[in-house]
Coordinates of C-alpha atoms and ligand atoms in Angstrom, one line a residue:
M1 CA 70.2 8.0 -71.3
P2 CA 67.1 7.0 -69.5
T3 CA 66.2 3.4 -69.4
P4 CA 63.9 2.3 -72.0
R5 CA 60.3 2.0 -70.8
L6 CA 58.8 -1.5 -70.8
A7 CA 56.6 -2.2 -73.9
A8 CA 53.9 0.4 -73.3
G9 CA 50.5 -1.2 -72.6
A10 CA 51.9 -4.7 -73.7
H11 CA 49.2 -7.1 -74.9
G12 CA 46.8 -4.2 -75.7
R13 CA 46.2 -4.0 -71.8
D14 CA 46.6 -1.5 -69.1
I15 CA 46.0 -2.6 -65.6
P16 CA 44.0 -0.2 -63.5
P17 CA 46.4 1.8 -61.1
T18 CA 44.1 0.9 -58.1
A19 CA 41.8 -2.0 -57.2
G20 CA 38.4 -0.6 -57.7
L21 CA 35.3 -2.5 -57.6
P22 CA 34.2 -3.5 -61.1
L23 CA 30.6 -2.6 -61.8
R24 CA 28.2 -5.1 -63.5
W25 CA 25.4 -4.7 -65.9
S26 CA 22.8 -5.5 -63.4
D27 CA 24.1 -2.6 -61.3
L28 CA 23.1 -0.2 -63.8
L29 CA 19.6 -1.0 -64.3
P30 CA 17.0 1.6 -63.0
G31 CA 15.3 1.3 -59.9
G32 CA 18.3 0.3 -57.7
P33 CA 17.7 0.3 -53.9
A34 CA 17.8 3.8 -52.2
D35 CA 19.9 2.7 -49.2
L36 CA 23.4 3.5 -50.2
E37 CA 24.3 5.4 -47.1
T38 CA 22.4 3.3 -44.7
S39 CA 23.6 -0.1 -45.9
L40 CA 27.1 1.2 -45.9
A41 CA 27.0 2.7 -42.4
A42 CA 25.7 -0.5 -41.2
W43 CA 28.5 -2.4 -42.6
L44 CA 31.0 0.1 -41.3
G45 CA 29.4 0.2 -37.9
V46 CA 28.7 3.9 -37.8
D47 CA 25.6 5.7 -36.9
A48 CA 25.1 7.5 -40.3
L49 CA 26.7 8.6 -43.5
Q50 CA 25.9 11.8 -45.7
L51 CA 26.3 11.4 -49.4
E52 CA 27.9 14.4 -51.3
C53 CA 29.0 14.5 -55.0
S54 CA 32.7 14.1 -54.2
G55 CA 35.3 13.8 -51.6
T56 CA 36.2 17.2 -52.3
S57 CA 32.8 18.6 -51.8
S58 CA 32.5 16.4 -48.5
L59 CA 35.6 18.4 -47.5
V60 CA 34.0 21.7 -48.6
V61 CA 30.7 21.0 -46.5
S62 CA 32.8 20.0 -43.6
L63 CA 34.9 23.3 -43.6
L64 CA 31.8 25.6 -44.2
T65 CA 30.3 23.8 -41.3
L66 CA 33.2 24.4 -38.9
A67 CA 33.8 27.9 -40.2
R68 CA 30.1 28.9 -39.1
R69 CA 31.0 27.7 -35.4
S70 CA 34.0 29.6 -35.3
S71 CA 35.9 32.9 -36.4
R72 CA 39.2 30.8 -37.0
K73 CA 40.4 30.9 -40.7
T74 CA 43.3 28.6 -41.0
V75 CA 43.4 24.7 -42.1
V76 CA 46.5 22.9 -41.6
L77 CA 47.1 20.3 -44.4
P78 CA 49.7 17.7 -45.1
A79 CA 52.2 19.1 -47.5
Y80 CA 52.0 16.0 -49.6
T81 CA 48.3 15.2 -50.5
C82 CA 45.7 15.3 -53.2
P83 CA 45.7 18.9 -54.9
L84 CA 41.9 18.7 -54.4
V85 CA 42.3 19.1 -50.6
A86 CA 43.9 22.5 -51.2
L87 CA 41.3 23.6 -53.7
A88 CA 38.6 22.8 -51.2
V89 CA 40.2 24.9 -48.6
H90 CA 40.7 27.7 -51.1
H91 CA 36.9 27.4 -52.3
C92 CA 35.7 28.1 -48.8
G93 CA 37.8 31.2 -48.4
L94 CA 39.9 29.9 -45.7
R95 CA 43.8 30.0 -45.4
L96 CA 45.8 26.9 -45.7
K97 CA 48.8 26.0 -44.0
L98 CA 51.1 23.2 -44.8
C99 CA 52.4 20.8 -42.4
D100 CA 55.6 18.7 -43.1
L101 CA 55.4 15.0 -42.9
A102 CA 57.3 12.9 -40.5
P103 CA 60.7 11.9 -42.1
G104 CA 60.3 8.8 -44.5
H105 CA 56.5 8.6 -43.7
F106 CA 53.1 9.9 -44.8
D107 CA 51.9 10.8 -41.3
L108 CA 52.2 14.4 -40.2
D109 CA 55.3 15.3 -38.5
P110 CA 54.3 15.9 -34.7
D111 CA 56.8 18.7 -34.0
A112 CA 56.1 20.6 -37.3
L113 CA 52.2 20.2 -36.4
E114 CA 52.8 21.5 -33.0
A115 CA 54.4 24.6 -34.6
A116 CA 51.7 24.9 -37.3
C117 CA 48.8 25.1 -34.9
D118 CA 47.8 28.4 -33.1
G119 CA 44.6 30.3 -32.0
D120 CA 43.5 30.7 -35.7
T121 CA 43.5 27.0 -36.6
L122 CA 40.1 25.9 -37.6
A123 CA 41.0 22.3 -38.5
I124 CA 43.6 19.8 -38.9
V125 CA 43.5 17.4 -41.9
V126 CA 44.9 14.0 -41.3
T127 CA 45.2 11.6 -44.3
H128 CA 44.9 7.9 -44.6
L129 CA 46.8 7.8 -47.8
A130 CA 46.7 4.7 -50.0
G131 CA 44.3 3.0 -47.7
R132 CA 46.9 3.0 -44.8
V133 CA 45.6 3.8 -41.4
A134 CA 47.4 7.0 -40.3
D135 CA 48.4 7.9 -36.9
T136 CA 45.6 10.3 -35.7
D137 CA 47.1 10.8 -31.9
A138 CA 49.3 14.0 -32.6
A139 CA 46.7 15.7 -34.4
L140 CA 44.3 14.9 -31.7
R141 CA 46.6 16.2 -29.1
C142 CA 47.4 19.3 -30.8
A143 CA 43.7 19.9 -31.9
A144 CA 42.7 19.7 -28.3
R145 CA 45.4 21.8 -27.1
C146 CA 44.6 24.8 -29.5
G147 CA 41.0 24.2 -29.8
A148 CA 40.8 23.1 -33.5
A149 CA 38.7 20.2 -35.0
V150 CA 40.3 17.2 -36.8
I151 CA 39.2 16.1 -40.1
E152 CA 40.0 12.6 -41.3
D153 CA 40.6 12.5 -45.1
A154 CA 39.8 8.7 -45.6
A155 CA 39.1 9.5 -49.4
Q156 CA 41.3 6.4 -50.3
A157 CA 40.4 4.3 -47.2
L158 CA 36.6 3.4 -47.1
G159 CA 36.6 0.2 -45.0
A160 CA 39.7 0.8 -43.1
R161 CA 39.6 0.3 -39.3
R162 CA 41.5 1.3 -36.3
N163 CA 41.1 -0.7 -33.0
G164 CA 38.0 -2.4 -34.6
R165 CA 36.1 0.7 -35.7
S166 CA 36.0 2.6 -38.9
V167 CA 38.5 5.3 -39.6
G168 CA 37.0 8.9 -39.5
L169 CA 35.6 8.6 -36.1
D170 CA 38.7 9.5 -34.1
G171 CA 38.4 12.9 -35.5
D172 CA 35.4 15.3 -35.5
I173 CA 34.6 14.6 -39.1
G174 CA 35.8 12.1 -41.5
F175 CA 35.1 11.6 -45.5
F176 CA 35.3 8.9 -48.0
S177 CA 35.5 9.3 -51.8
L178 CA 33.5 7.4 -54.2
A179 CA 35.5 8.7 -57.3
A180 CA 36.5 6.6 -60.0
G181 CA 39.2 4.1 -59.1
K182 CA 38.8 4.5 -55.4
G183 CA 37.2 1.2 -54.3
L184 CA 33.4 1.5 -54.5
S185 CA 32.7 4.3 -57.2
I186 CA 29.7 6.2 -58.6
Y187 CA 32.3 8.0 -60.8
E188 CA 32.1 10.9 -58.4
G189 CA 30.9 10.9 -54.7
G190 CA 31.8 11.4 -51.3
L191 CA 30.6 10.3 -47.9
L192 CA 30.6 12.2 -44.7
L193 CA 30.8 10.8 -41.2
A194 CA 30.9 12.4 -37.7
R195 CA 30.8 11.0 -34.3
D196 CA 28.7 13.6 -32.6
P197 CA 25.0 13.8 -33.7
A198 CA 24.8 17.6 -33.2
L199 CA 27.7 18.1 -35.6
R200 CA 26.0 15.6 -38.0
D201 CA 22.9 17.8 -38.0
E202 CA 25.0 20.7 -38.7
L203 CA 26.7 18.9 -41.6
R204 CA 23.3 18.2 -43.0
A205 CA 22.0 21.9 -42.4
T206 CA 25.1 23.1 -44.3
S207 CA 24.6 20.7 -47.2
A208 CA 20.7 21.5 -47.5
R209 CA 21.7 25.3 -47.5
T210 CA 24.6 25.2 -49.9
V211 CA 24.4 22.4 -52.2
G212 CA 21.7 22.5 -55.1
R213 CA 20.4 20.3 -57.7
R214 CA 22.3 20.9 -60.9
P215 CA 21.0 18.6 -63.5
G216 CA 23.6 19.3 -66.1
W217 CA 26.2 18.1 -63.9
E218 CA 24.3 14.9 -62.8
A219 CA 23.6 14.1 -66.4
R220 CA 27.2 14.3 -66.9
R221 CA 28.3 12.2 -64.0
S222 CA 25.6 9.5 -65.2
L223 CA 27.2 9.4 -68.7
E224 CA 30.7 9.2 -67.1
L225 CA 29.5 6.4 -64.8
L226 CA 28.1 4.5 -67.7
A227 CA 31.4 4.9 -69.6
Y228 CA 33.3 3.8 -66.6
A229 CA 31.2 0.6 -66.1
L230 CA 31.7 -0.2 -69.7
L231 CA 35.6 0.5 -69.7
Y232 CA 36.8 -0.5 -66.2
G233 CA 39.1 -3.5 -67.1
P234 CA 42.5 -4.0 -68.8
R235 CA 41.2 -3.4 -72.3
G236 CA 39.2 -0.3 -71.9
M237 CA 41.6 1.2 -69.5
R238 CA 44.1 1.1 -72.4
L239 CA 41.9 3.4 -74.4
A240 CA 40.3 5.6 -71.5
Y241 CA 43.6 5.9 -69.3
G242 CA 46.7 4.3 -70.5
N243 CA 47.1 6.1 -74.0
P244 CA 46.2 9.7 -72.6
Q245 CA 48.7 8.9 -69.9
R246 CA 51.6 7.8 -72.3
A247 CA 50.6 10.9 -74.5
A248 CA 51.2 13.2 -71.4
L249 CA 54.4 11.5 -70.5
R250 CA 55.6 11.8 -74.1
A251 CA 54.6 15.6 -74.0
G252 CA 56.8 15.8 -70.8
D253 CA 53.9 16.5 -68.6
P254 CA 53.9 14.2 -65.4
V255 CA 51.3 16.4 -63.7
R256 CA 48.7 15.5 -66.5
A257 CA 50.1 11.9 -66.7
A258 CA 49.3 11.3 -62.9
G259 CA 46.0 13.0 -63.2
D260 CA 46.9 15.7 -60.6
D261 CA 45.9 18.4 -62.8
F262 CA 42.4 19.3 -61.5
P263 CA 40.3 22.3 -62.5
L264 CA 40.3 25.1 -59.9
D265 CA 36.5 25.1 -59.9
I266 CA 34.7 22.4 -57.7
P267 CA 31.5 21.1 -59.0
I268 CA 29.0 21.0 -56.2
H269 CA 25.6 19.3 -56.5
R270 CA 23.2 16.8 -55.4
V271 CA 23.8 13.0 -56.4
G272 CA 20.9 11.8 -58.5
R273 CA 18.6 8.7 -57.8
W274 CA 20.1 6.5 -60.5
R275 CA 23.7 6.8 -59.4
R276 CA 22.8 6.2 -55.8
G277 CA 20.9 2.9 -56.9
V278 CA 24.1 1.8 -58.7
G279 CA 26.3 2.4 -55.8
A280 CA 24.0 0.8 -53.5
R281 CA 23.8 -2.5 -55.7
A282 CA 27.7 -2.5 -56.2
A283 CA 28.2 -1.8 -52.4
R284 CA 26.7 -5.3 -51.4
R285 CA 29.9 -6.8 -53.1
L286 CA 32.3 -4.3 -51.5
P287 CA 33.0 -6.4 -48.1
A288 CA 34.0 -9.5 -50.1
F289 CA 36.0 -7.5 -52.8
L290 CA 38.1 -5.7 -50.0
D291 CA 38.7 -9.1 -48.2
D292 CA 40.2 -10.5 -51.5
A293 CA 42.1 -7.2 -52.1
R294 CA 43.6 -7.6 -48.7
A295 CA 44.6 -11.4 -49.1
R296 CA 46.3 -10.6 -52.4
A297 CA 48.2 -7.6 -50.7
R298 CA 49.2 -9.9 -47.7
R299 CA 50.6 -12.5 -50.4
R300 CA 52.5 -9.7 -52.2
L301 CA 53.9 -7.8 -49.3
E302 CA 56.6 -10.2 -48.5
R303 CA 57.9 -10.0 -51.9
L304 CA 58.1 -6.3 -52.0
Q305 CA 59.5 -5.9 -48.6
G306 CA 62.5 -8.4 -49.6
L307 CA 63.5 -5.7 -52.1
P308 CA 66.6 -4.2 -50.5
G309 CA 66.2 -0.9 -49.1
V310 CA 62.4 -0.6 -50.1
R311 CA 59.9 0.2 -47.5
V312 CA 56.3 -0.8 -48.0
M313 CA 54.1 1.6 -46.0
Q314 CA 51.9 -0.1 -43.3
D315 CA 49.3 0.9 -41.0
T316 CA 49.9 2.6 -37.7
A317 CA 49.4 0.3 -34.6
G318 CA 45.9 -1.0 -34.2
G319 CA 45.1 -0.2 -37.8
D320 CA 43.7 -2.5 -40.3
G321 CA 43.7 -0.8 -43.7
V322 CA 42.4 -1.3 -47.2
W323 CA 44.7 -2.2 -50.1
P324 CA 43.7 -0.3 -53.3
F325 CA 47.5 -0.3 -54.0
F326 CA 50.9 -0.5 -52.4
M327 CA 52.6 2.8 -51.3
L328 CA 56.4 2.1 -51.5
L329 CA 59.3 4.3 -50.4
L330 CA 62.6 3.7 -52.3
P331 CA 65.7 4.4 -50.9
D332 CA 66.6 7.4 -52.8
A333 CA 65.3 9.7 -55.5
Q334 CA 67.5 8.3 -58.1
S335 CA 66.2 4.7 -57.9
R336 CA 62.7 6.2 -58.0
R337 CA 63.4 7.9 -61.1
L338 CA 64.9 4.6 -62.8
A339 CA 61.8 2.8 -61.6
L340 CA 59.4 5.1 -63.1
D341 CA 61.4 5.3 -66.2
R342 CA 61.0 1.6 -66.9
L343 CA 57.4 1.2 -65.3
W344 CA 55.2 4.3 -65.5
G345 CA 53.1 4.1 -68.6
A346 CA 54.1 0.4 -69.1
G347 CA 50.5 -0.6 -68.5
L348 CA 51.3 -2.4 -65.2
G349 CA 49.7 0.1 -62.7
V350 CA 52.8 1.6 -61.5
G351 CA 53.1 5.3 -61.0
P352 CA 54.3 8.1 -58.6
L353 CA 50.9 8.4 -56.6
F354 CA 51.0 12.3 -56.4
V355 CA 53.7 13.9 -58.5
H356 CA 54.6 16.8 -56.2
T357 CA 54.2 18.2 -52.7
L358 CA 51.5 20.9 -52.8
P359 CA 53.8 23.8 -53.2
D360 CA 55.4 22.4 -56.1
Y361 CA 52.5 22.3 -58.7
D362 CA 52.7 25.3 -60.8
Y363 CA 49.0 25.6 -61.3
L364 CA 48.5 25.8 -57.5
R365 CA 50.8 28.6 -57.0
P366 CA 48.2 31.2 -56.8
I367 CA 46.7 29.2 -53.9
V368 CA 49.5 27.5 -52.2
A369 CA 52.3 29.4 -50.8
D370 CA 55.8 28.0 -50.8
A371 CA 56.8 26.3 -47.6
P372 CA 59.8 24.6 -46.1
V373 CA 58.6 21.1 -46.1
P374 CA 61.8 18.9 -46.7
H375 CA 60.5 15.6 -45.5
A376 CA 57.3 16.0 -47.7
R377 CA 59.6 16.6 -50.6
D378 CA 61.9 13.7 -49.9
F379 CA 58.7 11.5 -49.6
A380 CA 57.4 12.9 -52.9
A381 CA 60.8 12.1 -54.7
R382 CA 61.1 8.6 -53.3
T383 CA 57.6 7.1 -53.2
L384 CA 56.0 5.1 -55.9
S385 CA 52.5 3.1 -56.1
I386 CA 51.9 -0.4 -57.4
T387 CA 48.3 -1.5 -58.1
N388 CA 46.6 -4.1 -56.2
S389 CA 44.1 -4.8 -58.9
R390 CA 43.2 -8.3 -59.5
W391 CA 43.9 -8.0 -63.0
L392 CA 47.8 -7.6 -62.2
D393 CA 48.5 -11.4 -62.3
D394 CA 51.7 -12.9 -60.7
E395 CA 53.7 -12.9 -63.9
R396 CA 53.2 -9.3 -64.4
F397 CA 53.7 -8.6 -60.7
E398 CA 56.9 -10.2 -60.9
V399 CA 58.0 -8.1 -64.0
I400 CA 57.4 -5.2 -61.7
C401 CA 59.4 -6.6 -58.8
A402 CA 62.4 -7.4 -61.2
S403 CA 62.1 -3.9 -62.8
L404 CA 62.3 -2.4 -59.2
A405 CA 65.2 -4.6 -58.2
A406 CA 67.1 -3.4 -61.4
S407 CA 66.6 0.2 -60.2
L408 CA 67.9 -0.1 -57.0
P409 CA 71.5 1.0 -55.9
S410 CA 73.8 -2.0 -56.1
P411 CA 74.9 -3.2 -52.6
Ligands
PLP501 C1 40.8 11.7 -54.3 C2 41.2 12.1 -52.9 C3 40.5 13.4 -52.3 C4 39.3 14.0 -53.2 O1 38.2 13.0 -53.4 P1 37.3 13.2 -54.6 O2 36.1 12.2 -54.5 O3 38.2 12.8 -55.9 O4 36.9 14.6 -54.7 C5 40.9 14.0 -51.2 N1 41.9 13.4 -50.7 C6 42.6 12.4 -51.0 C7 43.9 11.9 -50.3 C8 42.4 11.8 -52.4 O5 43.0 10.8 -52.7

């Protein structure tokens, strides 16, 4: 008998699963500033950022650029990450090779990485998952040895730093996502950065050559952004997010419930003037917003870490990440199952992060070959995310903590 779920969407509310920056009506007026990339670059302390229509398309532009420089064909990916990353590699006609995670961690396993890299490795993707700063050292070492590039997937980590500078600069290329719910959002968008000016020029050239204006897509994204601005909050999220999620859970479709079911076709187009202006206005509030989220996370970390056997994932040494949500590792798969039975779909911003490792999604089977990735599978079965949205008040946070405590094995 599964434990009964908490009253779903109690009080007619659904707390967003991540701390996204809410938009204001004044952001939406036409004629916003045209400096989205330059103002964010100045804030991050990087030379330049390149705007694309999603994190995924930023990765596509990166891979196409690297593939033009080299005859290598293989991209090494963490076995547990966003399915869109695999779709981007496939879109570029490249081979993907999965690398297992380190035991009980989201970092790549250094030995598995060493074994995965060879003379055909074009790039290694390292992921700053959940805003946490990943250890890029093993990937940099491997890449230097085998002549590959390192791409930092910082889709969930805009604003994260390591040793005082933005993530994305250790590797050759980094990218951020501006998708709905990922910190700053223009509903869908992505930002590319690269340390080397020559590579930056090549990334721009690839984009100019391969990315066209597609007015239909931009119109659709503009409407979606408008709806997002209107609905992003506990009440609107019940309608737009919580109710469809509960329907998917009732239908026994966790992949859909988690939003992991992406179309195989990746839309690639230019971002229009209006959405850039909306993003540029909202971006002015981002530094203070992230500070606020960081302070809230610091307060709550202690409580979460006090749960016996629970590990809250932290930044690698020298890292100062962002806190869209907490990524927890529970002691075993059974307690994670019990915790999700109680909390997923309850409107409290708790869920499984990604449901599966990449080889375990049925719909990705044609693209992702099965691979022995035991640590990634173990991580996927034991991890859980808790929102760090400001709409999660102390009382509801305590409900989450008590439900987790009740799901843990008795000592
Ligand atoms: C969301 C995400 C992406 C893709 O970014 P989009 O902007 O949604 O295309 C890539 N990697 C990770 C880890 C993500 O969470």
